PDB file of C-alpha atoms in Angstrom:
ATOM      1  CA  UNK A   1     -13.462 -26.986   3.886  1.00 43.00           C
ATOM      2  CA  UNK A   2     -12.686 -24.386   5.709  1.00 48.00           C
ATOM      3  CA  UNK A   3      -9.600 -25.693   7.564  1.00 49.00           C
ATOM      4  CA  UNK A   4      -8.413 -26.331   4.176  1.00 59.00           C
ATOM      5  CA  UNK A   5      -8.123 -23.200   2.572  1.00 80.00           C
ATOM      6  CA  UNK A   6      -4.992 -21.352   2.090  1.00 88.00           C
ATOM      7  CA  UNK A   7      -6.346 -17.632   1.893  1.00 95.00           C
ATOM      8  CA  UNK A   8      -3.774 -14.781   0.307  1.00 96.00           C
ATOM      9  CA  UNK A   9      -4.279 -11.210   0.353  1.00 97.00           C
ATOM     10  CA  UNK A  10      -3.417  -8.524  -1.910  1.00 98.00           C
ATOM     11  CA  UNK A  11      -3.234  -4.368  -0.863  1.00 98.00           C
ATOM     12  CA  UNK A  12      -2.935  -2.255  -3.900  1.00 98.00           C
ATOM     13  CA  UNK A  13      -2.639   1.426  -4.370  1.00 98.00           C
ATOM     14  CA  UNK A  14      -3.485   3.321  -6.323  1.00 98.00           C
ATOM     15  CA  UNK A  15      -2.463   7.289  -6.862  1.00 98.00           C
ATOM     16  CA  UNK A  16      -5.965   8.335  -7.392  1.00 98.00           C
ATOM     17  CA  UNK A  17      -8.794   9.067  -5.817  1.00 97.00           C
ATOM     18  CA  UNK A  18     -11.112  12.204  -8.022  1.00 94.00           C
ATOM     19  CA  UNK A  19     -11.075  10.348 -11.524  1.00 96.00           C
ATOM     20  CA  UNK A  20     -14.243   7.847 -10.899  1.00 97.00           C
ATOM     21  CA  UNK A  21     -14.058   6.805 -14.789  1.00 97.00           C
ATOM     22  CA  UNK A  22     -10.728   5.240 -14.152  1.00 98.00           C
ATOM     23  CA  UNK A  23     -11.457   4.092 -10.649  1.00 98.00           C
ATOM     24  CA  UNK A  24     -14.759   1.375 -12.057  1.00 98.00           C
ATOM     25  CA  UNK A  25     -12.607   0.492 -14.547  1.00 98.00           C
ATOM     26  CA  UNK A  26     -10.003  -0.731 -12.474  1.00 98.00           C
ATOM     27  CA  UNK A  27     -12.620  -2.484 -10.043  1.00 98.00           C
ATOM     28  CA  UNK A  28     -14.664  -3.256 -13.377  1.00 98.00           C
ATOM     29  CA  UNK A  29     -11.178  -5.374 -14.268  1.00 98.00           C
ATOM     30  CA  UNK A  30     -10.690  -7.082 -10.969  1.00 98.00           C
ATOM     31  CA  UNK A  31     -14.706  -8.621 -11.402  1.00 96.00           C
ATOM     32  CA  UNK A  32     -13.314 -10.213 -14.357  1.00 97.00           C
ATOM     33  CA  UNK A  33     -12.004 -13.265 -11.908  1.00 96.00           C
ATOM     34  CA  UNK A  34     -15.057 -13.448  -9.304  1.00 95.00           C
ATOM     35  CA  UNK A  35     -12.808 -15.781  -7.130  1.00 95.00           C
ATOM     36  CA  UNK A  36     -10.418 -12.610  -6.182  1.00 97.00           C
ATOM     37  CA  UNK A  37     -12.682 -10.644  -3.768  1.00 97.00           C
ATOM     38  CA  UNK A  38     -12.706  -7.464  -3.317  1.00 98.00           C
ATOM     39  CA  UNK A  39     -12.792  -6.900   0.283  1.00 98.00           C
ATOM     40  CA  UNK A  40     -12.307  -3.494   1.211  1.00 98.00           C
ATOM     41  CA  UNK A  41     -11.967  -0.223  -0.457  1.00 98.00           C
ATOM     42  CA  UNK A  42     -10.472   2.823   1.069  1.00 98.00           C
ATOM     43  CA  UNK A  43     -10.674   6.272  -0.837  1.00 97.00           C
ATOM     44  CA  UNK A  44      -8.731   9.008   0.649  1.00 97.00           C
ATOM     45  CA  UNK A  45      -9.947  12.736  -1.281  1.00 94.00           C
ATOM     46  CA  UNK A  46      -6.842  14.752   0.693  1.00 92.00           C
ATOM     47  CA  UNK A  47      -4.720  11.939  -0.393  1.00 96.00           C
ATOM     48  CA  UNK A  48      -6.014  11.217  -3.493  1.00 97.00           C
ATOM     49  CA  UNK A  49      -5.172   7.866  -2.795  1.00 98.00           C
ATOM     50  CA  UNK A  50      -7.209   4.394  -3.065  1.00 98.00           C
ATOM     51  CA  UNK A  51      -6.354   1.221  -1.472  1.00 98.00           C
ATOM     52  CA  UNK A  52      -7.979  -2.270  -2.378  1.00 98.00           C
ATOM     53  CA  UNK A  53      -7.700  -5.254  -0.806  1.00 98.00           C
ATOM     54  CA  UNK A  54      -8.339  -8.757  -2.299  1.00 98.00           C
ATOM     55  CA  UNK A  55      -8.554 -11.979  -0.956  1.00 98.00           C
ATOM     56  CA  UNK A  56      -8.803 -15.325  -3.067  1.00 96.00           C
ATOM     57  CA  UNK A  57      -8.554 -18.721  -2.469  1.00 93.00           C
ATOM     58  CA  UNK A  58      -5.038 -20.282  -3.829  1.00 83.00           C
ATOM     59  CA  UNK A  59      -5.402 -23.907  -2.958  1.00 75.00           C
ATOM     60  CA  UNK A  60      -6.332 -25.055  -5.640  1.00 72.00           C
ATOM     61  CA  UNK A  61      -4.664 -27.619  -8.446  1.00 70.00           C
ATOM     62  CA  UNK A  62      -4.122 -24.621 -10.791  1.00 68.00           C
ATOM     63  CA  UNK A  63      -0.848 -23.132 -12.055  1.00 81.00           C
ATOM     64  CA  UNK A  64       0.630 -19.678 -10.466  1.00 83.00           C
ATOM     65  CA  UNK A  65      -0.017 -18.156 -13.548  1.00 80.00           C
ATOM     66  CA  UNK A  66      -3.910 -19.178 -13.600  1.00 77.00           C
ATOM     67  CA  UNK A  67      -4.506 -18.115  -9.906  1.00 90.00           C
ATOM     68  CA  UNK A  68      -7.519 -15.819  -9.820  1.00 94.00           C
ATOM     69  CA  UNK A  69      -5.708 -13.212  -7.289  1.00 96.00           C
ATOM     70  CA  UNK A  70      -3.101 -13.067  -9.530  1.00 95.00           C
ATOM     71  CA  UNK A  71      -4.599 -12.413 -12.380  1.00 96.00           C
ATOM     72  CA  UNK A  72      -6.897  -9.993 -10.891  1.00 97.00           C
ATOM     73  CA  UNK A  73      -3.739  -7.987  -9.591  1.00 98.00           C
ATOM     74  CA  UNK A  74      -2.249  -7.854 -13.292  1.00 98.00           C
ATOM     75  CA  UNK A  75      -5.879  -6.834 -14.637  1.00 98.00           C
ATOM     76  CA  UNK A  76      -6.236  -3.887 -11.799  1.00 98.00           C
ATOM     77  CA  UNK A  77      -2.899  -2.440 -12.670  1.00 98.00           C
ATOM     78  CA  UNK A  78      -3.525  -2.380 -16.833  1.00 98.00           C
ATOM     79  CA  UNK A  79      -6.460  -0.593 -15.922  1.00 98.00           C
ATOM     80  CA  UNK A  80      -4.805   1.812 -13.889  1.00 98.00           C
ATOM     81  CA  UNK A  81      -2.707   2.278 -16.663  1.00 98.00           C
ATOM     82  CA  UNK A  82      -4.190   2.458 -19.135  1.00 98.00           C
ATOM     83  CA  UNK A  83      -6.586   5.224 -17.629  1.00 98.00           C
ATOM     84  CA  UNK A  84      -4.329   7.506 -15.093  1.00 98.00           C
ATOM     85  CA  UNK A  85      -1.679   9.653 -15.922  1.00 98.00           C
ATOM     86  CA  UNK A  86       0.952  10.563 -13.173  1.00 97.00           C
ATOM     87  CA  UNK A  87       1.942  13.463 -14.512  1.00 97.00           C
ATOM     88  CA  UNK A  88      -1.572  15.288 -13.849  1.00 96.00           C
ATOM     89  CA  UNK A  89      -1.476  13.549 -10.517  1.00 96.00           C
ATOM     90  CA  UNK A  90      -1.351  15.445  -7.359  1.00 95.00           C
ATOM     91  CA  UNK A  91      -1.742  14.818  -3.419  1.00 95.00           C
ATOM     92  CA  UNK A  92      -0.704  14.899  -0.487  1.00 95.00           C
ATOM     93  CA  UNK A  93       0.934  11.267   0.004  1.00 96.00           C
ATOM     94  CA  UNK A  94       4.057  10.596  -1.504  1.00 97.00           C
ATOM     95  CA  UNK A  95       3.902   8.089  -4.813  1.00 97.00           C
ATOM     96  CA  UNK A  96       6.175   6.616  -7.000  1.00 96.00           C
ATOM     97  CA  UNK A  97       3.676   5.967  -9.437  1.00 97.00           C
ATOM     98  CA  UNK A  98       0.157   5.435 -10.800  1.00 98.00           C
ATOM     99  CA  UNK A  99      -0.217   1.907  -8.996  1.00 98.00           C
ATOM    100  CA  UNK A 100       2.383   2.650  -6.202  1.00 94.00           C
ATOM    101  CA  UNK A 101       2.415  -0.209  -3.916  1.00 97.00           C
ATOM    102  CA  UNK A 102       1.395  -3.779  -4.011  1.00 98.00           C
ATOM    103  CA  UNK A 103       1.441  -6.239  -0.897  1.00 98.00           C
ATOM    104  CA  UNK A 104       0.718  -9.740  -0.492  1.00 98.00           C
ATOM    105  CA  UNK A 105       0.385 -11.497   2.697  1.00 98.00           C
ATOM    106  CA  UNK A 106      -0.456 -14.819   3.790  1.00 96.00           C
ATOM    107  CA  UNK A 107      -3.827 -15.674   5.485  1.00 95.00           C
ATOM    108  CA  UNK A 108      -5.180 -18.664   7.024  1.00 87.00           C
ATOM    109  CA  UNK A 109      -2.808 -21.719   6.011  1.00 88.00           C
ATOM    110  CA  UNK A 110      -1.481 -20.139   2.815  1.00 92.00           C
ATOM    111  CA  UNK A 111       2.561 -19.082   3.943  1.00 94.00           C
ATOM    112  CA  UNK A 112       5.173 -16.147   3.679  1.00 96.00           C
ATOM    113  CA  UNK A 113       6.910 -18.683   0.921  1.00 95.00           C
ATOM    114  CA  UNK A 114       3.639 -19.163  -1.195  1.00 93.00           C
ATOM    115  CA  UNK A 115       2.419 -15.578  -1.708  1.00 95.00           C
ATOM    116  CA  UNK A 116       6.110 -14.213  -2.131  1.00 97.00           C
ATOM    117  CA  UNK A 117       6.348 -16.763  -5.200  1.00 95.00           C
ATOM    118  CA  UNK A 118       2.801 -15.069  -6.099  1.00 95.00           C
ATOM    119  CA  UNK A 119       4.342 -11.575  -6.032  1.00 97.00           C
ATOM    120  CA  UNK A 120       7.227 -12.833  -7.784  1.00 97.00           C
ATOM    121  CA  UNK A 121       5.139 -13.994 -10.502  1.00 96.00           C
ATOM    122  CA  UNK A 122       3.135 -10.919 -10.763  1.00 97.00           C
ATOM    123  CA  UNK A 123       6.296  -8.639 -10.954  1.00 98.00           C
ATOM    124  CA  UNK A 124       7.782 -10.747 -13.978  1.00 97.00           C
ATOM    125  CA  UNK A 125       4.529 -10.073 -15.913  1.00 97.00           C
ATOM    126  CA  UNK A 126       4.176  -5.870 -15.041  1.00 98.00           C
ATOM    127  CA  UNK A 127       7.638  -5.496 -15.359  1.00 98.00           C
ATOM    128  CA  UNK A 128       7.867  -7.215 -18.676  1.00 97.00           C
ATOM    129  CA  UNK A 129       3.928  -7.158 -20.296  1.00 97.00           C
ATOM    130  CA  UNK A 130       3.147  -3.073 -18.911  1.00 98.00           C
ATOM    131  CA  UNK A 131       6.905  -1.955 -19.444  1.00 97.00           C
ATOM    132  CA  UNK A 132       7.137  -0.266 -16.252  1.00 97.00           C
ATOM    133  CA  UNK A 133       9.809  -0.671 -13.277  1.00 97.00           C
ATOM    134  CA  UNK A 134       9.233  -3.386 -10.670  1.00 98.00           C
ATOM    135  CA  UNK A 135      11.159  -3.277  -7.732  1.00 98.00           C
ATOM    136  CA  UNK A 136      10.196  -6.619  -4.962  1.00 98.00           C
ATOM    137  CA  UNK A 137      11.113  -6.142  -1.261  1.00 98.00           C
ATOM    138  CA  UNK A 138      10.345  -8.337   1.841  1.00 98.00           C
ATOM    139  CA  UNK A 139       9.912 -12.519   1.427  1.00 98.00           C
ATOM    140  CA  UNK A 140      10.103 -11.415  -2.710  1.00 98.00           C
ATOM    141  CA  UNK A 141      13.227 -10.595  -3.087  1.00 98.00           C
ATOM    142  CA  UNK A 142      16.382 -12.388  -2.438  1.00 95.00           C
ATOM    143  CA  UNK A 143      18.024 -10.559   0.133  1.00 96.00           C
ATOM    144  CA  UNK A 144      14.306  -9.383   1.936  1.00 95.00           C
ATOM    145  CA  UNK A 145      15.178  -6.352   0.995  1.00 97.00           C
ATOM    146  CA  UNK A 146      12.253  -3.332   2.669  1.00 96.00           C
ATOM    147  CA  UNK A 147       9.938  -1.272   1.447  1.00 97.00           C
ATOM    148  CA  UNK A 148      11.709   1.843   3.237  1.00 95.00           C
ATOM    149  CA  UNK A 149      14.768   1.142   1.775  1.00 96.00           C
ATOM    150  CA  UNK A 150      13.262   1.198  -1.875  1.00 97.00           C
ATOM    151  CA  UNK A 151      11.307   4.327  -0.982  1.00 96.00           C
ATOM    152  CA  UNK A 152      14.415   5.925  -0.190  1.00 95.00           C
ATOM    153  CA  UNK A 153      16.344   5.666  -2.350  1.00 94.00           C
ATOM    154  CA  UNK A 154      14.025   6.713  -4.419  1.00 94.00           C
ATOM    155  CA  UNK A 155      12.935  10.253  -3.234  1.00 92.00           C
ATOM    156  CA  UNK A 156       9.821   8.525  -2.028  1.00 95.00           C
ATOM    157  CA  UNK A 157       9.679  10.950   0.817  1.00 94.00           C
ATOM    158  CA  UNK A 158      10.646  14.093  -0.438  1.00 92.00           C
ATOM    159  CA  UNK A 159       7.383  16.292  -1.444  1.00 92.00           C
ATOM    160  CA  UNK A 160       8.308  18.017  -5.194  1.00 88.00           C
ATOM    161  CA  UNK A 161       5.664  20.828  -4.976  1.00 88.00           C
ATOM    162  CA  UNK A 162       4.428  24.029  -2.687  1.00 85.00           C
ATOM    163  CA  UNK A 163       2.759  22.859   0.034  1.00 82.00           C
ATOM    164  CA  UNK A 164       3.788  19.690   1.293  1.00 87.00           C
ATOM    165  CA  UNK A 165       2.315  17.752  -2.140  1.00 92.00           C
ATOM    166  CA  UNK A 166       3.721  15.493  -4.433  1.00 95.00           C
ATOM    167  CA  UNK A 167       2.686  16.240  -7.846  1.00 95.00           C
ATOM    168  CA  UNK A 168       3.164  15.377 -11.550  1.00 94.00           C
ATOM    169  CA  UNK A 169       5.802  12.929 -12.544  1.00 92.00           C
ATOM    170  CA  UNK A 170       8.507  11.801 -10.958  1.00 89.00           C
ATOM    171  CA  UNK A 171      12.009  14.120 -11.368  1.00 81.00           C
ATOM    172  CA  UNK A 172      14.110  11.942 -13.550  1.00 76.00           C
ATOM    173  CA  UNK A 173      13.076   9.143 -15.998  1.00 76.00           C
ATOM    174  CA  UNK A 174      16.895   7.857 -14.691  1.00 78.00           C
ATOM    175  CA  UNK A 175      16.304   5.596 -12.125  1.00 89.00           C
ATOM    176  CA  UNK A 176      18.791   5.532  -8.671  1.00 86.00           C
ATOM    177  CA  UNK A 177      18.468   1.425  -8.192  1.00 93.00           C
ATOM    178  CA  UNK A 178      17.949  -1.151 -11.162  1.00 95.00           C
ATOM    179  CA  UNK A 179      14.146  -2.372 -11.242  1.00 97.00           C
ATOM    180  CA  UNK A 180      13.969  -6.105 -10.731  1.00 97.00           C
ATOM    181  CA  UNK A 181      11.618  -6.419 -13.340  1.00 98.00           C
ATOM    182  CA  UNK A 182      11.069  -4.185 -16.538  1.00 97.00           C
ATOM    183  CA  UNK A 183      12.982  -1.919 -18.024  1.00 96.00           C
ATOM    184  CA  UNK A 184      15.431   0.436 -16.519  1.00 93.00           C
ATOM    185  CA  UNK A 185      13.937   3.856 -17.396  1.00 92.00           C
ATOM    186  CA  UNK A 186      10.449   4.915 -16.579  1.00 92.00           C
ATOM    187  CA  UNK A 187       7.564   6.359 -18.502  1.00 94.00           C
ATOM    188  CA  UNK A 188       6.899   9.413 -16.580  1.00 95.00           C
ATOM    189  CA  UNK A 189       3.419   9.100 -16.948  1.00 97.00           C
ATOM    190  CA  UNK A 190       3.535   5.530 -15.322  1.00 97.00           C
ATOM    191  CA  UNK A 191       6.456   5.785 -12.864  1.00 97.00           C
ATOM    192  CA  UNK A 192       7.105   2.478 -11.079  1.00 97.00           C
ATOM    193  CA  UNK A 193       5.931  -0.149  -8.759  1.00 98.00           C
ATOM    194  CA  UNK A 194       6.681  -1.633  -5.634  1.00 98.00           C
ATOM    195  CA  UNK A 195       5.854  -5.097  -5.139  1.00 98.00           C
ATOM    196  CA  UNK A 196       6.606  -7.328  -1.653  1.00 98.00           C
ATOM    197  CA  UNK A 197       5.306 -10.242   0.469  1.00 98.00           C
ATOM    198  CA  UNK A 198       5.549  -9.759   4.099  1.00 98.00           C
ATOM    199  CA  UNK A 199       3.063 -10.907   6.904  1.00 97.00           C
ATOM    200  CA  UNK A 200       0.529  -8.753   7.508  1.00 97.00           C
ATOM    201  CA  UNK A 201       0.390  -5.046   8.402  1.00 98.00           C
ATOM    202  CA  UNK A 202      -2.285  -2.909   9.932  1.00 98.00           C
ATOM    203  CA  UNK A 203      -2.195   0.984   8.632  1.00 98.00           C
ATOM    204  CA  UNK A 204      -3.311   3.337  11.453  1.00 98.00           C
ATOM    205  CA  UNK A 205      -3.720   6.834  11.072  1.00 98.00           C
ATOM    206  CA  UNK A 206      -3.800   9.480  14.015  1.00 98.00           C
ATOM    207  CA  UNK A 207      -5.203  13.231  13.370  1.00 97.00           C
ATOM    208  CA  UNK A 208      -2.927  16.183  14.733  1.00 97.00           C
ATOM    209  CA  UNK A 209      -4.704  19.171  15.090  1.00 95.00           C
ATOM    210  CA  UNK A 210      -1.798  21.369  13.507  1.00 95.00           C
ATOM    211  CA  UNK A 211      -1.322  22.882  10.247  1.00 93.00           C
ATOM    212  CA  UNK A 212       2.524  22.810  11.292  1.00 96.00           C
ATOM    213  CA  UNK A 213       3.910  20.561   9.409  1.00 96.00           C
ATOM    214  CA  UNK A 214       7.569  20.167  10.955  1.00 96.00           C
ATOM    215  CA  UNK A 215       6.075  19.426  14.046  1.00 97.00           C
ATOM    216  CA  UNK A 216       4.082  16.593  12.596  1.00 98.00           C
ATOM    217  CA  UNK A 217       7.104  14.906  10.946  1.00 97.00           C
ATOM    218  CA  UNK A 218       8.634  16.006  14.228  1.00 98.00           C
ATOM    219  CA  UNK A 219       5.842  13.337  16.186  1.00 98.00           C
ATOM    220  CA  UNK A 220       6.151  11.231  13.413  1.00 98.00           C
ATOM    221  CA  UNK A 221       9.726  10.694  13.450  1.00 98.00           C
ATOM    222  CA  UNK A 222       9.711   9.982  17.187  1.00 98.00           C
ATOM    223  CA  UNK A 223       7.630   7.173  17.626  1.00 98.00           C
ATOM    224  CA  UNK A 224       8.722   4.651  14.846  1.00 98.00           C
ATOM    225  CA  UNK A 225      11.657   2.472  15.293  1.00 97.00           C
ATOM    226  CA  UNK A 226      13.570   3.706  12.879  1.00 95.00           C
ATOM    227  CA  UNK A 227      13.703   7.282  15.174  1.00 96.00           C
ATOM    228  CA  UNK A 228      14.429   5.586  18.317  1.00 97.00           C
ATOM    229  CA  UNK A 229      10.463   4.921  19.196  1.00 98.00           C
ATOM    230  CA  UNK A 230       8.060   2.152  18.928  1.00 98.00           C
ATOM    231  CA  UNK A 231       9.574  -1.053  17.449  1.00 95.00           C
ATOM    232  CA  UNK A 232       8.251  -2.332  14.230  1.00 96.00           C
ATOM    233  CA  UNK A 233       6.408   0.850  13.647  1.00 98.00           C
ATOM    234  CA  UNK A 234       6.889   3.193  10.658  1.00 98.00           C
ATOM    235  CA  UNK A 235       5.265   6.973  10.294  1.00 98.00           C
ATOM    236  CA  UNK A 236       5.567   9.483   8.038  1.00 97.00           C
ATOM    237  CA  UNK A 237       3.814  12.944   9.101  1.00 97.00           C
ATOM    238  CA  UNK A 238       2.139  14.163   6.184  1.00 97.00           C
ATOM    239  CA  UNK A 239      -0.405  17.407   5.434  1.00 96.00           C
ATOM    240  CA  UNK A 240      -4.031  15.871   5.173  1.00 95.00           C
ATOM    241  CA  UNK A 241      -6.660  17.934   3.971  1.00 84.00           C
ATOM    242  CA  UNK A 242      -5.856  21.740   3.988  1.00 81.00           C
ATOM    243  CA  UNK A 243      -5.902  22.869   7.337  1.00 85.00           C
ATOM    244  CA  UNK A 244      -5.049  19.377   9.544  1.00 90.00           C
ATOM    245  CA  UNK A 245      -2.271  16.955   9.600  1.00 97.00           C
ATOM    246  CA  UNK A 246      -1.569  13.120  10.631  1.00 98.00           C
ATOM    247  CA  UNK A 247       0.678  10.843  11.779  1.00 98.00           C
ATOM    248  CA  UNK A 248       0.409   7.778   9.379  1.00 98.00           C
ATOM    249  CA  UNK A 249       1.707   4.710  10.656  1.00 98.00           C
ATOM    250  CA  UNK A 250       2.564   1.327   9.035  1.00 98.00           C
ATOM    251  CA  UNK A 251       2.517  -1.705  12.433  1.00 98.00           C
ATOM    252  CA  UNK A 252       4.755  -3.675  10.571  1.00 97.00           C
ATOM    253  CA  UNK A 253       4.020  -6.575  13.968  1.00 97.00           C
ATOM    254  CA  UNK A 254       0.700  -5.213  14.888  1.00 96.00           C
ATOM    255  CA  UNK A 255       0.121  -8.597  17.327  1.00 95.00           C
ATOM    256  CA  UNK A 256       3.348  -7.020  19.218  1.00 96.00           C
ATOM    257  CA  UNK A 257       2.757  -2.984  18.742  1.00 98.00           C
ATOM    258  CA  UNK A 258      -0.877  -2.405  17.957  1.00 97.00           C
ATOM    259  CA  UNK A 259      -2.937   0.751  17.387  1.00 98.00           C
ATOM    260  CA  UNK A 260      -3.239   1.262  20.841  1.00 98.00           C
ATOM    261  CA  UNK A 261      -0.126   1.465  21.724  1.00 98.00           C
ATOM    262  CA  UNK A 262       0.600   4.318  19.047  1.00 98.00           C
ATOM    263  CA  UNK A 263      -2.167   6.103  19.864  1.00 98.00           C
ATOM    264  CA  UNK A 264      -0.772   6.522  23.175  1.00 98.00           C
ATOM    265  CA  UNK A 265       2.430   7.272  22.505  1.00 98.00           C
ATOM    266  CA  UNK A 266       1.530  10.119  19.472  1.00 98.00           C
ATOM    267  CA  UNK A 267      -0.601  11.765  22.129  1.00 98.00           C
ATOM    268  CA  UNK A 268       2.574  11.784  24.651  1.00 98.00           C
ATOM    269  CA  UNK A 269       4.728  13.566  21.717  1.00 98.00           C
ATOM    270  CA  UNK A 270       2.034  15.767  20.637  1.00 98.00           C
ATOM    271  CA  UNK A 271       1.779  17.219  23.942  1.00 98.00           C
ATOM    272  CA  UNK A 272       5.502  17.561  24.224  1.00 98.00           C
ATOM    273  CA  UNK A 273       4.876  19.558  21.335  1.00 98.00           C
ATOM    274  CA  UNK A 274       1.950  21.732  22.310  1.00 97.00           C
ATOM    275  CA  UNK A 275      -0.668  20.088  20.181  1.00 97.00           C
ATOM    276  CA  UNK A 276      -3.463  17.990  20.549  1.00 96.00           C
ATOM    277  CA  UNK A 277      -4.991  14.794  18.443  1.00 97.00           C
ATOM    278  CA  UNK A 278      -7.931  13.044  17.555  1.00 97.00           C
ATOM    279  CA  UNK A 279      -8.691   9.665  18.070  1.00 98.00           C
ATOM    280  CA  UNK A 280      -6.535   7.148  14.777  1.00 98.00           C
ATOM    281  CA  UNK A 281      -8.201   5.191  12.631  1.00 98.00           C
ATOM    282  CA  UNK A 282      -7.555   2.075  10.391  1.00 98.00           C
ATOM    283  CA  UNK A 283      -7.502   2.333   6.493  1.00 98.00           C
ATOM    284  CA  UNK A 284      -8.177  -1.198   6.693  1.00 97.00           C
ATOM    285  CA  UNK A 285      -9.900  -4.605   8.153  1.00 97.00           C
ATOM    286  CA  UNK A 286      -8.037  -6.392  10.773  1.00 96.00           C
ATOM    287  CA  UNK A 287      -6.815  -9.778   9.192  1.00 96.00           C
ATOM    288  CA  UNK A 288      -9.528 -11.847  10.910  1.00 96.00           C
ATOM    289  CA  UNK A 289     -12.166  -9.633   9.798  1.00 97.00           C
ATOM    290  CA  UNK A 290     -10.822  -9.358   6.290  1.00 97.00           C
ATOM    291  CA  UNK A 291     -10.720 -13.563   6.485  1.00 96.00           C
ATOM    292  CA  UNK A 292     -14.061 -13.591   8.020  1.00 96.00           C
ATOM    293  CA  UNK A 293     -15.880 -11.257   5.029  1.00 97.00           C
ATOM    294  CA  UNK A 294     -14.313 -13.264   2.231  1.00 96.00           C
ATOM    295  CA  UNK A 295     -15.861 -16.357   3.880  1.00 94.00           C
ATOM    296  CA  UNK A 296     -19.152 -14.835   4.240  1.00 95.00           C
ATOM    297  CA  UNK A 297     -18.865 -13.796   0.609  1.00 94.00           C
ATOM    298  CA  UNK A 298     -18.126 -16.853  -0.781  1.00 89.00           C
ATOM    299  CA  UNK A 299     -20.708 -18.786   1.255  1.00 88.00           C
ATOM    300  CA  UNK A 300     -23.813 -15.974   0.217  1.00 84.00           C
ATOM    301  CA  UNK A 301     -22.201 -17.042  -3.370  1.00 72.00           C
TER     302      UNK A 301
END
């Protein structure tokens, strides 16, 4: 049975972490389909930030709009909606909006091409159902378009408040690229969301003890790809907490660059810099562990 299944994954985030009303709501919606797991939960307070990650079974006879993960994903992000407003929304990750990034990636014999038809799917109904702007990137959109590229162009990375934060709403209700679902202006107290399918990713975070920001985007800048460093590594320095700082690192390849790697290589830079670091950690389950506790939690079923 096991050989069988064709496992996919969804990551969703959401900008919130203090409002625990909302947040059982939106986990309150996902129990509504019992065969979408919730696998992990990560709550960041500095960030105010939660990630989820689901896992379902999708080989089954049933139509992509009847697939439990699916329709869990749709459920989460009403929720969200429906109970969090950006524009009281503040933190020290940058957002585009109240559900800011969904991901789905293939596990065990489910492919690329099968869960980027499932994000496809679930874009068409947020875009056109919640009225909010859908952009797809990676194996969902035609052209594989990134997630970088959306962010961006965008002003993902730009704080818009004292202190390194990113609060309220976003600065213009005009949008710089045309959503590929939904309409083209944006409820400032939604904002948009981001929706891809790419093969998996590990999120690794590494501590810098520093309260100097520019020398933490300094790091940061110098050991992804895009700044000349590691290959298939992203990082963003960002302010975590109010007197510490981290390197926060997407391993787009993680089987070819893996946390090990960057924690190396941020400890180099750092003491280029005259800093020191803690030991990273992941935000997440490796994909075989994440595979391994949905099977365990289907079989206790």
């Amino acid at each position: 049975m096991r050989k069988a299944m064709m496992l996919t994954c969804c990551k969703l985030y959401i900008s919130e972490s203090q409002n625990a009303l909302a947040l059982e709501s939106i986990e309150q919606a996902a129990k509504r389909y019992p065969e979408a797991v919730i696998i992990n939960k990560f709550k960041d307070e500095d960030y105010n930030r939660v990630g989820y990650t689901l896992v379902s079974n999708s080989s089954t006879n049933l139509s992509i709009d009847a697939l439990p993960l699916r329709n869990a994903v749709f459920s989460m992000v009403k929720s969200a909606f429906e109970g969090i407003d950006l524009n009281l929304h503040s933190g020290t990750h940058p957002r585009l909006g109240v559900v800011d990034h969904i991901c789905f990636h293939p596990l065990a014999q489910a492919s690329l091409d099968e869960v980027a038809v499932l994000a496809k799917s679930a874009a068409a109904d947020i875009g056109s159902k919640l009225q909010v702007p859908t952009f797809l990137y990676g194996a969902a959109h035609g052209e594989g378009r990134t997630l970088d590229y959306i962010r961006r162009e965008l002003g993902y990375f730009k704080p818009n408040a004292a202190g390194n934060q990113w609060s309220g709403a976003l600065n213009s209700e005009f949008l710089l690229l045309k959503p590929d679902e939904g309409p083209s202006l944006l409820t400032q107290s939604k904002g948009v969301v981001t929706i891809g399918a790419t093969k998996w990713v590990d999120n690794y975070n590494v501590p810098v003890c520093s309260t100097d920001i520019e020398v933490v985007m300094r790091i940061a800048r110098k050991v992804s790809g895009r700044g000349g460093g590691l290959k298939s590594v992203q990082a963003m320095g960002l302010m975590h907490g109010n007197d510490s700082a981290e390197v926060a690192c997407n391993l787009l390849d993680p089987g070819r660059v893996g946390a090990d790697q960057v924690q190396i290589e941020v400890e180099r830079l750092a003491s280029e810099e005259g800093v020191t670091v803690e030991k990273g950690y992941f935000t997440d389950f490796s994909q075989e562990k994440v595979t391994e506790l949905y099977l365990k939690s289907i079989e206790a079923d």
